[in-house]
Tab-separated table of C-alpha atoms in Angstrom:
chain	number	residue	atom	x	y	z
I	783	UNK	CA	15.165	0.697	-5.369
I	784	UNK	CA	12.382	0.390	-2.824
I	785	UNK	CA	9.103	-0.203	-5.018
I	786	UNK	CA	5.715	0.332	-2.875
I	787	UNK	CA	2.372	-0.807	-4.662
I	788	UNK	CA	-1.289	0.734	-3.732
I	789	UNK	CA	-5.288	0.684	-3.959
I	790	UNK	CA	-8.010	-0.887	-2.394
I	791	UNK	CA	-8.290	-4.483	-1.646
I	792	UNK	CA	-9.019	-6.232	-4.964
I	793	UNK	CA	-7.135	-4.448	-6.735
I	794	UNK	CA	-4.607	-6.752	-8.469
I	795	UNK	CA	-1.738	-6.022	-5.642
I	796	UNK	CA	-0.871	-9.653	-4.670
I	797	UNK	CA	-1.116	-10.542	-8.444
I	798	UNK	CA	1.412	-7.800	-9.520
I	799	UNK	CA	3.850	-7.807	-6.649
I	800	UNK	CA	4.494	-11.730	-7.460
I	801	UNK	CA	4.873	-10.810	-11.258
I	802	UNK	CA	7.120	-7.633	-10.246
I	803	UNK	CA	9.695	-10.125	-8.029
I	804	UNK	CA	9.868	-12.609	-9.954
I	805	UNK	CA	10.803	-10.329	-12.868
I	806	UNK	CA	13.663	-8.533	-10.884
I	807	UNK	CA	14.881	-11.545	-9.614
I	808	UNK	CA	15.532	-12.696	-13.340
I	809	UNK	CA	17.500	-9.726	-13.970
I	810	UNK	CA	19.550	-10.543	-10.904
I	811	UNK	CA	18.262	-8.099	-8.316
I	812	UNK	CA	18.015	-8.995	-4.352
I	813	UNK	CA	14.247	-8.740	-3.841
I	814	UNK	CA	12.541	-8.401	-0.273
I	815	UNK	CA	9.105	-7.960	-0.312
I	816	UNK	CA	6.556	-7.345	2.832
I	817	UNK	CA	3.842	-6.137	3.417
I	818	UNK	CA	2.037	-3.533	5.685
I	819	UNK	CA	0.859	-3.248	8.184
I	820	UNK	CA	2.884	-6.104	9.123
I	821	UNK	CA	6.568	-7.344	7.841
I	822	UNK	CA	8.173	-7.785	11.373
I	823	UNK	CA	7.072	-9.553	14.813
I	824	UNK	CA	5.686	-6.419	16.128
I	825	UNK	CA	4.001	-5.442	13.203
I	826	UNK	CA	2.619	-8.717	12.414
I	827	UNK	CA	0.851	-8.755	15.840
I	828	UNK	CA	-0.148	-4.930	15.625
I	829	UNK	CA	-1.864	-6.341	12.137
I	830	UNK	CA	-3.594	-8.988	14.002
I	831	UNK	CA	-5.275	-5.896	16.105
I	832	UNK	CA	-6.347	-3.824	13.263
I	833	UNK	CA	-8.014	-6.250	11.233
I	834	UNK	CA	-9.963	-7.784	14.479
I	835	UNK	CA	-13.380	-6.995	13.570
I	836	UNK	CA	-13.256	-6.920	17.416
I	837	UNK	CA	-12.097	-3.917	17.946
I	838	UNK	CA	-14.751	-2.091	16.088
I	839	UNK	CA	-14.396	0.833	17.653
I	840	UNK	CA	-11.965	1.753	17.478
I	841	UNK	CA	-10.889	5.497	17.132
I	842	UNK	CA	-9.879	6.732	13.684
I	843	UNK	CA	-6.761	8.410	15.530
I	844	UNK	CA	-5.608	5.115	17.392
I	845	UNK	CA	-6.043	3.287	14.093
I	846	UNK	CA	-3.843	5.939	12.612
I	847	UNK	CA	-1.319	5.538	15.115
I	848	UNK	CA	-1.385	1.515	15.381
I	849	UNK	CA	-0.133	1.564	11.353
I	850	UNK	CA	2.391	4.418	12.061
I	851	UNK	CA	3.625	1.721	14.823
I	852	UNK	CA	4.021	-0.968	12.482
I	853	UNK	CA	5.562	0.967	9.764
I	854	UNK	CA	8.164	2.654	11.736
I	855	UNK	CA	9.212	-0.415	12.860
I	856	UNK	CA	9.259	-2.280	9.480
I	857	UNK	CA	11.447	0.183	8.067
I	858	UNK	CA	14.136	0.207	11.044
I	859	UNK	CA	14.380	-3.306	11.377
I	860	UNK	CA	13.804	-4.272	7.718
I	861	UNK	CA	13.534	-2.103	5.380
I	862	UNK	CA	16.184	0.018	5.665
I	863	UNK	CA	18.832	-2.780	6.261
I	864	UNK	CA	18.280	-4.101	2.908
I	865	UNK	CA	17.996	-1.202	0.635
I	866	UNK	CA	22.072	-1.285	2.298
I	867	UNK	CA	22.992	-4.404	0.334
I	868	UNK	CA	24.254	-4.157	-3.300
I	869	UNK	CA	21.441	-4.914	-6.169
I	870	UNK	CA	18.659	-4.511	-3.572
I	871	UNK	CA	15.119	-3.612	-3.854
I	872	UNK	CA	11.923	-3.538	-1.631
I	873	UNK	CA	8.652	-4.275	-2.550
I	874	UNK	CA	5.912	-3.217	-0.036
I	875	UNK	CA	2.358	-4.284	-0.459
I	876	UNK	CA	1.133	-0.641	1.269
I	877	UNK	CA	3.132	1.869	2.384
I	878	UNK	CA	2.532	4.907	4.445
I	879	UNK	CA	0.504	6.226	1.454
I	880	UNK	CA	-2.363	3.937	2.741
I	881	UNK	CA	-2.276	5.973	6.010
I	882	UNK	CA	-2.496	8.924	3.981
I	883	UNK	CA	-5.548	7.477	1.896
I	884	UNK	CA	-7.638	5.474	4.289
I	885	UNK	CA	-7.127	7.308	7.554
I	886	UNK	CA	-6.679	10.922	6.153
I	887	UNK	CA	-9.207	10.225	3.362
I	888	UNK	CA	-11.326	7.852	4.764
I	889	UNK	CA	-11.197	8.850	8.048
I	890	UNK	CA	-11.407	12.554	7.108
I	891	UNK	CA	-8.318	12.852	9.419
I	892	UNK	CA	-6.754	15.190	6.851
I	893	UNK	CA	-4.150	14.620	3.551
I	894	UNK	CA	-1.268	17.243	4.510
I	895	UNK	CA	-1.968	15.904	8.529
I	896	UNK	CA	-1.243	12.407	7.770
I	897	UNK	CA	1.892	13.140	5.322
I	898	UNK	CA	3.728	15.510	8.171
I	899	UNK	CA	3.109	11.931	10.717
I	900	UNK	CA	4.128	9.668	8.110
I	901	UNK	CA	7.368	11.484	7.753
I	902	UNK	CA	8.470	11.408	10.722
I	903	UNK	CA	7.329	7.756	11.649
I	904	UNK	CA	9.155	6.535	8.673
I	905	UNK	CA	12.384	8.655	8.724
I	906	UNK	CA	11.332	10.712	5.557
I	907	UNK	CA	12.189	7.430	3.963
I	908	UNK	CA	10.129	7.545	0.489
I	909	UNK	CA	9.580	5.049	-2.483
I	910	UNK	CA	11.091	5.542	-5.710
I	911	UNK	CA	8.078	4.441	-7.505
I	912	UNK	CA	4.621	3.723	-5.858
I	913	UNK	CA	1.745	1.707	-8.437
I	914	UNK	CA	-1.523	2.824	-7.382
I	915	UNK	CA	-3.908	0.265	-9.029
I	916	UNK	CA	-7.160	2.200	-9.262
I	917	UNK	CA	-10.145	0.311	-8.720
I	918	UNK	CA	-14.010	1.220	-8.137
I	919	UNK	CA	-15.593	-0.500	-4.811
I	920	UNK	CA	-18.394	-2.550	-6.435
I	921	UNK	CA	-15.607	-4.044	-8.981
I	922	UNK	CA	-13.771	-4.187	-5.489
I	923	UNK	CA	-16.735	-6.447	-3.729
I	924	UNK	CA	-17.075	-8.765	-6.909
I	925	UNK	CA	-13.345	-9.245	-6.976
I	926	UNK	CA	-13.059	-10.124	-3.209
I	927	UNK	CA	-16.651	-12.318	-2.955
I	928	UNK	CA	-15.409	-14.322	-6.371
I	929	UNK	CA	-12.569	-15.315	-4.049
I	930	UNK	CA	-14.065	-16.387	-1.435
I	931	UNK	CA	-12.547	-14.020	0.938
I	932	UNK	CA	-14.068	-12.905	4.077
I	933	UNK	CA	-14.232	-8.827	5.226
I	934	UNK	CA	-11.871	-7.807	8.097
I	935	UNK	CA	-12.610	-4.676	10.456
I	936	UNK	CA	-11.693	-2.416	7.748
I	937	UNK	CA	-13.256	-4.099	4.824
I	938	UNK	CA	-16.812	-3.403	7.373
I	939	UNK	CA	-16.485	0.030	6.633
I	940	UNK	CA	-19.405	1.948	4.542
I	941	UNK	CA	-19.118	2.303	0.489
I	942	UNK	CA	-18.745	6.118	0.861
I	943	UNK	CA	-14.887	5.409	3.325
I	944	UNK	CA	-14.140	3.451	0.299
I	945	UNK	CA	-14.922	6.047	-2.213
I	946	UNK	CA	-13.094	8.783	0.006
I	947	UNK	CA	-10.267	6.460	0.130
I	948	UNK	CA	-9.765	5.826	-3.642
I	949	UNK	CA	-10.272	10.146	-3.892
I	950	UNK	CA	-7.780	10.476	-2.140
I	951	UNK	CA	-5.283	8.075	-3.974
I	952	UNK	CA	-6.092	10.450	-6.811
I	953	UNK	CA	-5.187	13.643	-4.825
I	954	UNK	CA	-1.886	11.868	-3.915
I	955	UNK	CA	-1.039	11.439	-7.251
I	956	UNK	CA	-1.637	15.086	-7.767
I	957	UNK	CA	0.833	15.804	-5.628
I	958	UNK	CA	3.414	13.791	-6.544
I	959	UNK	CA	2.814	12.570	-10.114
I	960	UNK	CA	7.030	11.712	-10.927
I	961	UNK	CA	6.387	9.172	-7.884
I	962	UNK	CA	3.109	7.609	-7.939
I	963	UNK	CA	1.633	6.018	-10.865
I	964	UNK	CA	-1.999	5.573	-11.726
I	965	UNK	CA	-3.149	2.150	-12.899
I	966	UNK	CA	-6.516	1.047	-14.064
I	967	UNK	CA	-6.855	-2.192	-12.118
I	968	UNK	CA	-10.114	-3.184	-13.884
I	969	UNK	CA	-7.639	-4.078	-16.815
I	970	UNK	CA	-6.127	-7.625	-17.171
I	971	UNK	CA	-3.332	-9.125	-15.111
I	972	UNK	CA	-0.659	-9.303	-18.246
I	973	UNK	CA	-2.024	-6.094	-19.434
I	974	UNK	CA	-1.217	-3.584	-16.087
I	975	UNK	CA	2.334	-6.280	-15.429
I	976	UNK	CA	2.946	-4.786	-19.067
I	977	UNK	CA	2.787	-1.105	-18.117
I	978	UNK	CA	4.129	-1.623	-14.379
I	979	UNK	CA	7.314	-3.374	-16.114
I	980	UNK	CA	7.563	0.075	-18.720
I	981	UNK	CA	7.869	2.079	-15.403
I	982	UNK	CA	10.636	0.183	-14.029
I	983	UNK	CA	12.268	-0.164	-16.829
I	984	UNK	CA	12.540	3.533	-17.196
I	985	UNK	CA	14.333	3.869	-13.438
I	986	UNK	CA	16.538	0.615	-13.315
């Protein structure tokens, strides 16, 4: 099963993922999660680029096309190879419906533009089951600043990226509502681990 969770930073994503392998790995299930953009050597240091606030300038195409580098090469070198073994399951922390969100929403790039590149950077490899935890961007900025954490390049953006972003999480569940499931993440932790574990349960 390869298991891909979604939505803005603050969301919950870290908190669920944790809950989600641990539960698997109960029932006996060989868990590998990652993360994108990120997950391999390459992709680790092609992360390192796109969150340097450094490089703010950086085109909304070559963004685009640093993640598609990343991803392609998570799911050659790791992704793939596992979903091979017996019992296995991947859990992503992002997937190429980010891409689709934040640089054909966000970005304006376009929805259906991003999905064609995705495709074919990822093999037309495509999660069972994808959790978007749905989450406004002031709820978003209390979240992160209660935490202490700092904003990369991408968390500089303006409120209204954000808000294109999330609108465009929503579209994607439109358009493919048996895959992706929408979560409020303003709810508790044990609350949305309660409703994420209903899911699985239904596909295992």
């Amino acid at each position: 099963m390869f298991i891909t969770f979604e939505g803005i930073d603050g969301s919950g994503k870290s908190t669920q993922i944790a809950r989600t392998e641990a539960w698997l790995r109960e029932r006996g299930y060989d868990v590998l999660v990652s993360r994108e953009p990120g997950g391999s050597l390459l992709g680790e240091a092609i992360r390192d680029i796109l969150l340097d606030p450094r490089w703010h300038n950086m085109a909304a195409k070559a963004e685009f096309f640093l993640y598609s580098a990343s991803r392609a090469q998570l799911v050659n070198e790791i992704v793939r190879p596992h979903l091979a073994k017996p019992k296995a399951v991947v859990i992503l922390d992002r997937y190429d419906d980010s891409s689709t969100a934040y640089q054909g929403g966000g970005r304006e790039l376009g929805i259906q533009t991003i999905e064609e590149i995705n495709r074919f950077a990822t093999g037309g490899l495509v999660p069972d089951i994808t959790f978007v935890l749905d989450l406004d961007w002031p709820t978003s900025c209390a979240r992160r600043a209660k935490a202490g954490m700092e904003n990369d390049r991408l968390e500089r953006n303006a409120h209204d990226f954000f808000e294109r972003a999330r609108a465009a999480y929503h579209e994607l569940h439109r358009r493919h509502p048996a895959r992706m499931i929408l979560l409020d993440g303003a709810q508790s932790a044990d609350v949305l681990f309660a409703q994420i574990k209903k899911e699985l349960e239904k596909r295992l």
